[in-house]
Amino acid sequence: MKPKLYYSREEMFILNRDKLLERGVTIDDISIIAFNQQKRYYENVEYNLCKESVEKILSLRDIFHLLQLGVEIDRLAEVGAFNGPIQDIIRYDLGVFGIDEIFGLDIARLYGAIGQTNFGDIDVNKPGIVEKLNHDGKGDKDSCHTFLDDIVGAIAAAASTRVSQIMSENEAARKDN
Ligand code: MG
Protein backbone atom coordinates (compact mmCIF):
# COMPACT_ATOMS: atom_id res chain seq x y z
CA MET A 1 0.00 0.00 0.00
CA LYS A 2 1.23 3.48 -0.86
CA PRO A 3 2.17 5.43 2.27
CA LYS A 4 0.11 8.56 2.95
CA LEU A 5 2.37 11.57 3.38
CA TYR A 6 0.26 14.52 2.33
CA TYR A 7 -2.73 15.84 4.20
CA SER A 8 -5.08 18.70 3.40
CA ARG A 9 -5.43 21.56 5.86
CA GLU A 10 -8.87 20.27 6.82
CA GLU A 11 -7.44 16.78 7.48
CA MET A 12 -4.54 18.22 9.49
CA PHE A 13 -6.93 20.29 11.59
CA ILE A 14 -9.11 17.26 12.38
CA LEU A 15 -6.13 15.02 13.16
CA ASN A 16 -4.61 17.67 15.44
CA ARG A 17 -7.91 18.36 17.20
CA ASP A 18 -8.45 14.64 17.79
CA LYS A 19 -4.87 14.05 18.95
CA LEU A 20 -5.27 16.84 21.53
CA LEU A 21 -8.60 15.39 22.66
CA GLU A 22 -7.00 11.96 23.11
CA ARG A 23 -4.62 13.67 25.55
CA GLY A 24 -7.41 15.56 27.35
CA VAL A 25 -6.99 18.98 25.72
CA THR A 26 -9.83 20.83 23.99
CA ILE A 27 -9.69 23.77 21.60
CA ASP A 28 -11.51 25.80 24.24
CA ASP A 29 -8.79 24.99 26.81
CA ILE A 30 -6.25 26.61 24.46
CA SER A 31 -8.49 29.48 23.30
CA ILE A 32 -9.17 30.66 26.85
CA ILE A 33 -5.43 31.08 27.48
CA ALA A 34 -5.07 33.21 24.34
CA PHE A 35 -8.18 35.19 25.33
CA ASN A 36 -6.94 35.91 28.87
CA GLN A 37 -3.53 36.92 27.58
CA GLN A 38 -4.96 39.41 25.07
CA LYS A 39 -7.58 40.73 27.47
CA ARG A 40 -4.73 42.38 29.35
CA TYR A 41 -4.08 44.56 26.29
CA TYR A 42 -7.49 44.80 24.57
CA GLU A 43 -10.51 44.83 26.83
CA ASN A 44 -12.87 44.35 23.86
CA VAL A 45 -11.12 41.24 22.49
CA GLU A 46 -13.61 38.60 21.34
CA TYR A 47 -13.37 35.00 22.47
CA ASN A 48 -14.44 33.76 19.01
CA LEU A 49 -11.48 35.48 17.39
CA CYS A 50 -9.19 33.59 19.80
CA LYS A 51 -10.89 30.29 19.01
CA GLU A 52 -10.77 30.93 15.25
CA SER A 53 -7.03 31.66 15.63
CA VAL A 54 -6.39 28.40 17.48
CA GLU A 55 -8.29 26.49 14.77
CA LYS A 56 -6.33 28.18 12.01
CA ILE A 57 -3.00 27.38 13.68
CA LEU A 58 -4.05 23.74 14.14
CA SER A 59 -4.46 23.44 10.36
CA LEU A 60 -0.87 24.50 9.52
CA ARG A 61 1.57 21.87 8.24
CA ASP A 62 4.49 22.77 10.52
CA ILE A 63 2.21 22.65 13.55
CA PHE A 64 0.78 19.34 12.35
CA HIS A 65 4.24 17.78 12.24
CA LEU A 66 5.35 19.20 15.61
CA LEU A 67 2.13 18.32 17.41
CA GLN A 68 1.83 14.81 16.00
CA LEU A 69 5.49 14.06 16.73
CA GLY A 70 5.54 15.64 20.20
CA VAL A 71 2.43 13.83 21.40
CA GLU A 72 3.78 10.52 20.09
CA ILE A 73 7.05 11.08 21.96
CA ASP A 74 5.05 11.57 25.18
CA ARG A 75 2.98 8.46 24.51
CA LEU A 76 6.03 6.32 23.74
CA ALA A 77 7.75 7.53 26.92
CA GLU A 78 4.58 6.66 28.85
CA VAL A 79 4.75 3.02 27.72
CA GLY A 80 8.54 2.84 28.17
CA ALA A 81 9.26 2.41 24.45
CA PHE A 82 12.56 4.35 24.31
CA ASN A 83 15.90 2.67 24.84
CA GLY A 84 18.68 4.28 26.89
CA PRO A 85 18.83 7.34 29.12
CA ILE A 86 16.34 9.37 27.10
CA GLN A 87 13.46 7.16 28.35
CA ASP A 88 13.63 8.40 31.95
CA ILE A 89 14.72 11.91 30.96
CA ILE A 90 11.52 12.37 28.96
CA ARG A 91 9.26 10.27 31.19
CA TYR A 92 10.24 12.22 34.31
CA ASP A 93 10.36 15.59 32.53
CA LEU A 94 13.92 16.52 33.52
CA GLY A 95 14.08 20.29 34.10
CA VAL A 96 17.24 20.85 32.06
CA PHE A 97 15.95 18.84 29.07
CA GLY A 98 15.07 21.63 26.66
CA ILE A 99 13.94 19.85 23.50
CA ASP A 100 10.27 20.23 24.46
CA GLU A 101 10.81 24.01 24.78
CA ILE A 102 12.42 24.00 21.33
CA PHE A 103 9.17 22.53 19.94
CA GLY A 104 7.26 25.28 21.73
CA LEU A 105 9.56 28.06 20.55
CA ASP A 106 9.38 26.79 16.98
CA ILE A 107 5.59 26.93 17.06
CA ALA A 108 5.58 30.39 18.67
CA ARG A 109 8.14 31.62 16.12
CA LEU A 110 5.42 31.53 13.48
CA TYR A 111 4.36 34.83 15.01
CA GLY A 112 7.80 36.34 15.46
CA ALA A 113 9.43 37.81 18.54
CA ILE A 114 6.09 38.68 20.14
CA GLY A 115 4.91 35.11 19.65
CA GLN A 116 7.98 33.86 21.48
CA THR A 117 7.60 36.43 24.26
CA ASN A 118 3.96 35.41 24.70
CA PHE A 119 5.07 31.77 24.86
CA GLY A 120 7.61 32.68 27.55
CA ASP A 121 4.84 34.27 29.61
CA ILE A 122 2.66 31.15 29.33
CA ASP A 123 5.61 28.84 29.97
CA VAL A 124 6.47 30.66 33.21
CA ASN A 125 2.97 31.38 34.54
CA LYS A 126 1.33 28.13 33.37
CA PRO A 127 -2.29 29.24 33.04
CA GLY A 128 -5.21 26.78 32.94
CA ILE A 129 -4.64 23.56 31.01
CA VAL A 130 -0.85 24.14 30.87
CA GLU A 131 -0.64 23.89 34.66
CA LYS A 132 -2.92 20.84 34.67
CA LEU A 133 -0.77 19.07 32.06
CA ASN A 134 2.39 19.98 33.90
CA HIS A 135 0.98 18.73 37.21
CA ASP A 136 -0.57 15.53 35.80
CA GLY A 137 2.60 14.60 33.93
CA LYS A 138 5.13 15.09 36.71
CA GLY A 139 6.90 12.36 38.70
CA ASP A 140 5.40 8.89 39.04
CA LYS A 141 2.01 9.76 37.53
CA ASP A 142 0.66 7.53 34.77
CA SER A 143 0.82 10.21 32.09
CA CYS A 144 3.74 11.96 30.42
CA HIS A 145 3.11 15.47 29.07
CA THR A 146 6.71 16.60 28.67
CA PHE A 147 6.14 17.78 25.09
CA LEU A 148 2.40 18.42 25.21
CA ASP A 149 2.49 21.23 27.79
CA ASP A 150 4.90 23.23 25.62
CA ILE A 151 3.00 22.50 22.42
CA VAL A 152 -0.31 23.59 23.96
CA GLY A 153 1.22 26.72 25.53
CA ALA A 154 2.87 27.65 22.24
CA ILE A 155 -0.32 27.21 20.20
CA ALA A 156 -2.08 29.49 22.72
CA ALA A 157 0.77 32.02 22.37
CA ALA A 158 0.66 31.90 18.56
CA ALA A 159 -3.14 32.33 18.58
CA SER A 160 -2.85 35.17 21.08
CA THR A 161 -0.28 36.93 18.89
CA ARG A 162 -2.43 36.47 15.77
CA VAL A 163 -5.30 38.10 17.69
CA SER A 164 -3.11 41.06 18.66
CA GLN A 165 -2.12 41.51 15.00
CA ILE A 166 -5.77 41.56 13.95
CA MET A 167 -6.63 44.00 16.75
CA SER A 168 -3.77 46.25 15.57
CA GLU A 169 -5.10 46.08 11.99
CA ASN A 170 -8.54 47.05 13.21
CA GLU A 171 -7.06 49.94 15.16
CA ALA A 172 -5.14 51.12 12.06
CA ALA A 173 -8.32 51.01 9.98
CA ARG A 174 -10.21 53.31 12.33
CA LYS A 175 -10.78 56.70 10.74
CA ASP A 176 -9.95 58.59 13.92
CA ASN A 177 -6.65 56.78 14.43
MG1 MG B 1 7.55 20.47 28.87
PDB file of C-alpha atoms and ligand atoms in Angstrom:
ATOM      1  CA  MET A   1       0.000   0.000   0.000  1.00  0.00           C
ATOM      2  CA  LYS A   2       1.229   3.479  -0.864  1.00  0.00           C
ATOM      3  CA  PRO A   3       2.165   5.432   2.270  1.00  0.00           C
ATOM      4  CA  LYS A   4       0.108   8.563   2.950  1.00  0.00           C
ATOM      5  CA  LEU A   5       2.366  11.568   3.379  1.00  0.00           C
ATOM      6  CA  TYR A   6       0.259  14.524   2.332  1.00  0.00           C
ATOM      7  CA  TYR A   7      -2.726  15.835   4.203  1.00  0.00           C
ATOM      8  CA  SER A   8      -5.082  18.699   3.402  1.00  0.00           C
ATOM      9  CA  ARG A   9      -5.433  21.559   5.855  1.00  0.00           C
ATOM     10  CA  GLU A  10      -8.869  20.265   6.817  1.00  0.00           C
ATOM     11  CA  GLU A  11      -7.438  16.783   7.484  1.00  0.00           C
ATOM     12  CA  MET A  12      -4.539  18.222   9.492  1.00  0.00           C
ATOM     13  CA  PHE A  13      -6.930  20.290  11.594  1.00  0.00           C
ATOM     14  CA  ILE A  14      -9.112  17.261  12.379  1.00  0.00           C
ATOM     15  CA  LEU A  15      -6.125  15.016  13.158  1.00  0.00           C
ATOM     16  CA  ASN A  16      -4.611  17.675  15.437  1.00  0.00           C
ATOM     17  CA  ARG A  17      -7.912  18.360  17.195  1.00  0.00           C
ATOM     18  CA  ASP A  18      -8.454  14.642  17.786  1.00  0.00           C
ATOM     19  CA  LYS A  19      -4.873  14.054  18.951  1.00  0.00           C
ATOM     20  CA  LEU A  20      -5.271  16.836  21.526  1.00  0.00           C
ATOM     21  CA  LEU A  21      -8.603  15.392  22.661  1.00  0.00           C
ATOM     22  CA  GLU A  22      -6.998  11.960  23.107  1.00  0.00           C
ATOM     23  CA  ARG A  23      -4.622  13.669  25.545  1.00  0.00           C
ATOM     24  CA  GLY A  24      -7.410  15.559  27.349  1.00  0.00           C
ATOM     25  CA  VAL A  25      -6.985  18.978  25.720  1.00  0.00           C
ATOM     26  CA  THR A  26      -9.826  20.833  23.990  1.00  0.00           C
ATOM     27  CA  ILE A  27      -9.686  23.773  21.595  1.00  0.00           C
ATOM     28  CA  ASP A  28     -11.511  25.804  24.244  1.00  0.00           C
ATOM     29  CA  ASP A  29      -8.788  24.992  26.808  1.00  0.00           C
ATOM     30  CA  ILE A  30      -6.249  26.612  24.460  1.00  0.00           C
ATOM     31  CA  SER A  31      -8.490  29.476  23.299  1.00  0.00           C
ATOM     32  CA  ILE A  32      -9.174  30.655  26.853  1.00  0.00           C
ATOM     33  CA  ILE A  33      -5.429  31.083  27.482  1.00  0.00           C
ATOM     34  CA  ALA A  34      -5.070  33.213  24.336  1.00  0.00           C
ATOM     35  CA  PHE A  35      -8.176  35.192  25.331  1.00  0.00           C
ATOM     36  CA  ASN A  36      -6.945  35.906  28.871  1.00  0.00           C
ATOM     37  CA  GLN A  37      -3.526  36.917  27.577  1.00  0.00           C
ATOM     38  CA  GLN A  38      -4.955  39.411  25.065  1.00  0.00           C
ATOM     39  CA  LYS A  39      -7.580  40.726  27.471  1.00  0.00           C
ATOM     40  CA  ARG A  40      -4.728  42.384  29.354  1.00  0.00           C
ATOM     41  CA  TYR A  41      -4.084  44.556  26.289  1.00  0.00           C
ATOM     42  CA  TYR A  42      -7.490  44.799  24.571  1.00  0.00           C
ATOM     43  CA  GLU A  43     -10.511  44.831  26.833  1.00  0.00           C
ATOM     44  CA  ASN A  44     -12.871  44.345  23.859  1.00  0.00           C
ATOM     45  CA  VAL A  45     -11.118  41.241  22.487  1.00  0.00           C
ATOM     46  CA  GLU A  46     -13.611  38.598  21.343  1.00  0.00           C
ATOM     47  CA  TYR A  47     -13.366  34.996  22.465  1.00  0.00           C
ATOM     48  CA  ASN A  48     -14.443  33.758  19.015  1.00  0.00           C
ATOM     49  CA  LEU A  49     -11.483  35.477  17.394  1.00  0.00           C
ATOM     50  CA  CYS A  50      -9.194  33.587  19.800  1.00  0.00           C
ATOM     51  CA  LYS A  51     -10.889  30.288  19.014  1.00  0.00           C
ATOM     52  CA  GLU A  52     -10.770  30.927  15.254  1.00  0.00           C
ATOM     53  CA  SER A  53      -7.031  31.665  15.628  1.00  0.00           C
ATOM     54  CA  VAL A  54      -6.390  28.401  17.483  1.00  0.00           C
ATOM     55  CA  GLU A  55      -8.292  26.494  14.770  1.00  0.00           C
ATOM     56  CA  LYS A  56      -6.330  28.181  12.009  1.00  0.00           C
ATOM     57  CA  ILE A  57      -2.997  27.376  13.677  1.00  0.00           C
ATOM     58  CA  LEU A  58      -4.055  23.736  14.139  1.00  0.00           C
ATOM     59  CA  SER A  59      -4.458  23.442  10.357  1.00  0.00           C
ATOM     60  CA  LEU A  60      -0.869  24.497   9.518  1.00  0.00           C
ATOM     61  CA  ARG A  61       1.567  21.869   8.236  1.00  0.00           C
ATOM     62  CA  ASP A  62       4.495  22.774  10.520  1.00  0.00           C
ATOM     63  CA  ILE A  63       2.209  22.648  13.550  1.00  0.00           C
ATOM     64  CA  PHE A  64       0.785  19.340  12.351  1.00  0.00           C
ATOM     65  CA  HIS A  65       4.242  17.778  12.242  1.00  0.00           C
ATOM     66  CA  LEU A  66       5.353  19.198  15.606  1.00  0.00           C
ATOM     67  CA  LEU A  67       2.131  18.321  17.411  1.00  0.00           C
ATOM     68  CA  GLN A  68       1.826  14.807  16.001  1.00  0.00           C
ATOM     69  CA  LEU A  69       5.491  14.058  16.734  1.00  0.00           C
ATOM     70  CA  GLY A  70       5.545  15.642  20.205  1.00  0.00           C
ATOM     71  CA  VAL A  71       2.433  13.828  21.398  1.00  0.00           C
ATOM     72  CA  GLU A  72       3.780  10.518  20.091  1.00  0.00           C
ATOM     73  CA  ILE A  73       7.055  11.076  21.955  1.00  0.00           C
ATOM     74  CA  ASP A  74       5.053  11.573  25.181  1.00  0.00           C
ATOM     75  CA  ARG A  75       2.980   8.458  24.511  1.00  0.00           C
ATOM     76  CA  LEU A  76       6.030   6.324  23.735  1.00  0.00           C
ATOM     77  CA  ALA A  77       7.754   7.528  26.918  1.00  0.00           C
ATOM     78  CA  GLU A  78       4.576   6.658  28.853  1.00  0.00           C
ATOM     79  CA  VAL A  79       4.754   3.020  27.720  1.00  0.00           C
ATOM     80  CA  GLY A  80       8.545   2.845  28.167  1.00  0.00           C
ATOM     81  CA  ALA A  81       9.262   2.411  24.447  1.00  0.00           C
ATOM     82  CA  PHE A  82      12.559   4.352  24.313  1.00  0.00           C
ATOM     83  CA  ASN A  83      15.905   2.674  24.839  1.00  0.00           C
ATOM     84  CA  GLY A  84      18.675   4.279  26.892  1.00  0.00           C
ATOM     85  CA  PRO A  85      18.828   7.344  29.124  1.00  0.00           C
ATOM     86  CA  ILE A  86      16.342   9.372  27.104  1.00  0.00           C
ATOM     87  CA  GLN A  87      13.463   7.161  28.349  1.00  0.00           C
ATOM     88  CA  ASP A  88      13.635   8.400  31.946  1.00  0.00           C
ATOM     89  CA  ILE A  89      14.716  11.912  30.964  1.00  0.00           C
ATOM     90  CA  ILE A  90      11.515  12.374  28.958  1.00  0.00           C
ATOM     91  CA  ARG A  91       9.260  10.265  31.193  1.00  0.00           C
ATOM     92  CA  TYR A  92      10.240  12.220  34.311  1.00  0.00           C
ATOM     93  CA  ASP A  93      10.363  15.594  32.531  1.00  0.00           C
ATOM     94  CA  LEU A  94      13.919  16.522  33.517  1.00  0.00           C
ATOM     95  CA  GLY A  95      14.079  20.288  34.102  1.00  0.00           C
ATOM     96  CA  VAL A  96      17.238  20.849  32.056  1.00  0.00           C
ATOM     97  CA  PHE A  97      15.950  18.839  29.074  1.00  0.00           C
ATOM     98  CA  GLY A  98      15.073  21.630  26.662  1.00  0.00           C
ATOM     99  CA  ILE A  99      13.942  19.854  23.496  1.00  0.00           C
ATOM    100  CA  ASP A 100      10.272  20.230  24.462  1.00  0.00           C
ATOM    101  CA  GLU A 101      10.808  24.012  24.784  1.00  0.00           C
ATOM    102  CA  ILE A 102      12.416  23.997  21.328  1.00  0.00           C
ATOM    103  CA  PHE A 103       9.172  22.531  19.942  1.00  0.00           C
ATOM    104  CA  GLY A 104       7.256  25.283  21.727  1.00  0.00           C
ATOM    105  CA  LEU A 105       9.561  28.057  20.550  1.00  0.00           C
ATOM    106  CA  ASP A 106       9.377  26.794  16.980  1.00  0.00           C
ATOM    107  CA  ILE A 107       5.589  26.934  17.060  1.00  0.00           C
ATOM    108  CA  ALA A 108       5.579  30.386  18.669  1.00  0.00           C
ATOM    109  CA  ARG A 109       8.144  31.624  16.116  1.00  0.00           C
ATOM    110  CA  LEU A 110       5.420  31.530  13.479  1.00  0.00           C
ATOM    111  CA  TYR A 111       4.362  34.830  15.013  1.00  0.00           C
ATOM    112  CA  GLY A 112       7.799  36.344  15.464  1.00  0.00           C
ATOM    113  CA  ALA A 113       9.431  37.805  18.541  1.00  0.00           C
ATOM    114  CA  ILE A 114       6.091  38.681  20.142  1.00  0.00           C
ATOM    115  CA  GLY A 115       4.913  35.110  19.651  1.00  0.00           C
ATOM    116  CA  GLN A 116       7.978  33.859  21.478  1.00  0.00           C
ATOM    117  CA  THR A 117       7.596  36.427  24.263  1.00  0.00           C
ATOM    118  CA  ASN A 118       3.958  35.410  24.697  1.00  0.00           C
ATOM    119  CA  PHE A 119       5.068  31.767  24.859  1.00  0.00           C
ATOM    120  CA  GLY A 120       7.614  32.684  27.553  1.00  0.00           C
ATOM    121  CA  ASP A 121       4.836  34.273  29.612  1.00  0.00           C
ATOM    122  CA  ILE A 122       2.657  31.151  29.329  1.00  0.00           C
ATOM    123  CA  ASP A 123       5.614  28.840  29.973  1.00  0.00           C
ATOM    124  CA  VAL A 124       6.471  30.655  33.213  1.00  0.00           C
ATOM    125  CA  ASN A 125       2.967  31.382  34.539  1.00  0.00           C
ATOM    126  CA  LYS A 126       1.327  28.129  33.375  1.00  0.00           C
ATOM    127  CA  PRO A 127      -2.291  29.237  33.036  1.00  0.00           C
ATOM    128  CA  GLY A 128      -5.210  26.777  32.937  1.00  0.00           C
ATOM    129  CA  ILE A 129      -4.639  23.562  31.014  1.00  0.00           C
ATOM    130  CA  VAL A 130      -0.850  24.144  30.870  1.00  0.00           C
ATOM    131  CA  GLU A 131      -0.640  23.889  34.664  1.00  0.00           C
ATOM    132  CA  LYS A 132      -2.921  20.840  34.674  1.00  0.00           C
ATOM    133  CA  LEU A 133      -0.769  19.069  32.062  1.00  0.00           C
ATOM    134  CA  ASN A 134       2.389  19.983  33.904  1.00  0.00           C
ATOM    135  CA  HIS A 135       0.984  18.728  37.211  1.00  0.00           C
ATOM    136  CA  ASP A 136      -0.568  15.528  35.797  1.00  0.00           C
ATOM    137  CA  GLY A 137       2.603  14.595  33.930  1.00  0.00           C
ATOM    138  CA  LYS A 138       5.132  15.086  36.712  1.00  0.00           C
ATOM    139  CA  GLY A 139       6.899  12.359  38.698  1.00  0.00           C
ATOM    140  CA  ASP A 140       5.402   8.894  39.037  1.00  0.00           C
ATOM    141  CA  LYS A 141       2.007   9.765  37.534  1.00  0.00           C
ATOM    142  CA  ASP A 142       0.657   7.533  34.765  1.00  0.00           C
ATOM    143  CA  SER A 143       0.822  10.212  32.094  1.00  0.00           C
ATOM    144  CA  CYS A 144       3.736  11.959  30.425  1.00  0.00           C
ATOM    145  CA  HIS A 145       3.113  15.467  29.067  1.00  0.00           C
ATOM    146  CA  THR A 146       6.706  16.600  28.667  1.00  0.00           C
ATOM    147  CA  PHE A 147       6.138  17.780  25.093  1.00  0.00           C
ATOM    148  CA  LEU A 148       2.401  18.424  25.211  1.00  0.00           C
ATOM    149  CA  ASP A 149       2.491  21.228  27.793  1.00  0.00           C
ATOM    150  CA  ASP A 150       4.900  23.230  25.619  1.00  0.00           C
ATOM    151  CA  ILE A 151       2.996  22.503  22.416  1.00  0.00           C
ATOM    152  CA  VAL A 152      -0.307  23.592  23.957  1.00  0.00           C
ATOM    153  CA  GLY A 153       1.222  26.716  25.528  1.00  0.00           C
ATOM    154  CA  ALA A 154       2.869  27.652  22.238  1.00  0.00           C
ATOM    155  CA  ILE A 155      -0.319  27.211  20.203  1.00  0.00           C
ATOM    156  CA  ALA A 156      -2.079  29.489  22.721  1.00  0.00           C
ATOM    157  CA  ALA A 157       0.767  32.024  22.374  1.00  0.00           C
ATOM    158  CA  ALA A 158       0.661  31.902  18.563  1.00  0.00           C
ATOM    159  CA  ALA A 159      -3.135  32.333  18.582  1.00  0.00           C
ATOM    160  CA  SER A 160      -2.854  35.172  21.081  1.00  0.00           C
ATOM    161  CA  THR A 161      -0.277  36.932  18.887  1.00  0.00           C
ATOM    162  CA  ARG A 162      -2.433  36.473  15.769  1.00  0.00           C
ATOM    163  CA  VAL A 163      -5.298  38.096  17.690  1.00  0.00           C
ATOM    164  CA  SER A 164      -3.112  41.064  18.661  1.00  0.00           C
ATOM    165  CA  GLN A 165      -2.119  41.512  15.003  1.00  0.00           C
ATOM    166  CA  ILE A 166      -5.774  41.558  13.952  1.00  0.00           C
ATOM    167  CA  MET A 167      -6.626  44.000  16.755  1.00  0.00           C
ATOM    168  CA  SER A 168      -3.766  46.252  15.572  1.00  0.00           C
ATOM    169  CA  GLU A 169      -5.096  46.081  11.994  1.00  0.00           C
ATOM    170  CA  ASN A 170      -8.543  47.052  13.211  1.00  0.00           C
ATOM    171  CA  GLU A 171      -7.057  49.940  15.157  1.00  0.00           C
ATOM    172  CA  ALA A 172      -5.136  51.122  12.064  1.00  0.00           C
ATOM    173  CA  ALA A 173      -8.323  51.005   9.976  1.00  0.00           C
ATOM    174  CA  ARG A 174     -10.208  53.308  12.330  1.00  0.00           C
ATOM    175  CA  LYS A 175     -10.782  56.697  10.741  1.00  0.00           C
ATOM    176  CA  ASP A 176      -9.952  58.595  13.917  1.00  0.00           C
ATOM    177  CA  ASN A 177      -6.646  56.778  14.434  1.00  0.00           C
TER     178      ASN A 177
HETATM  179 MG    MG B   1       7.551  20.469  28.871  1.00  0.00          MG
END
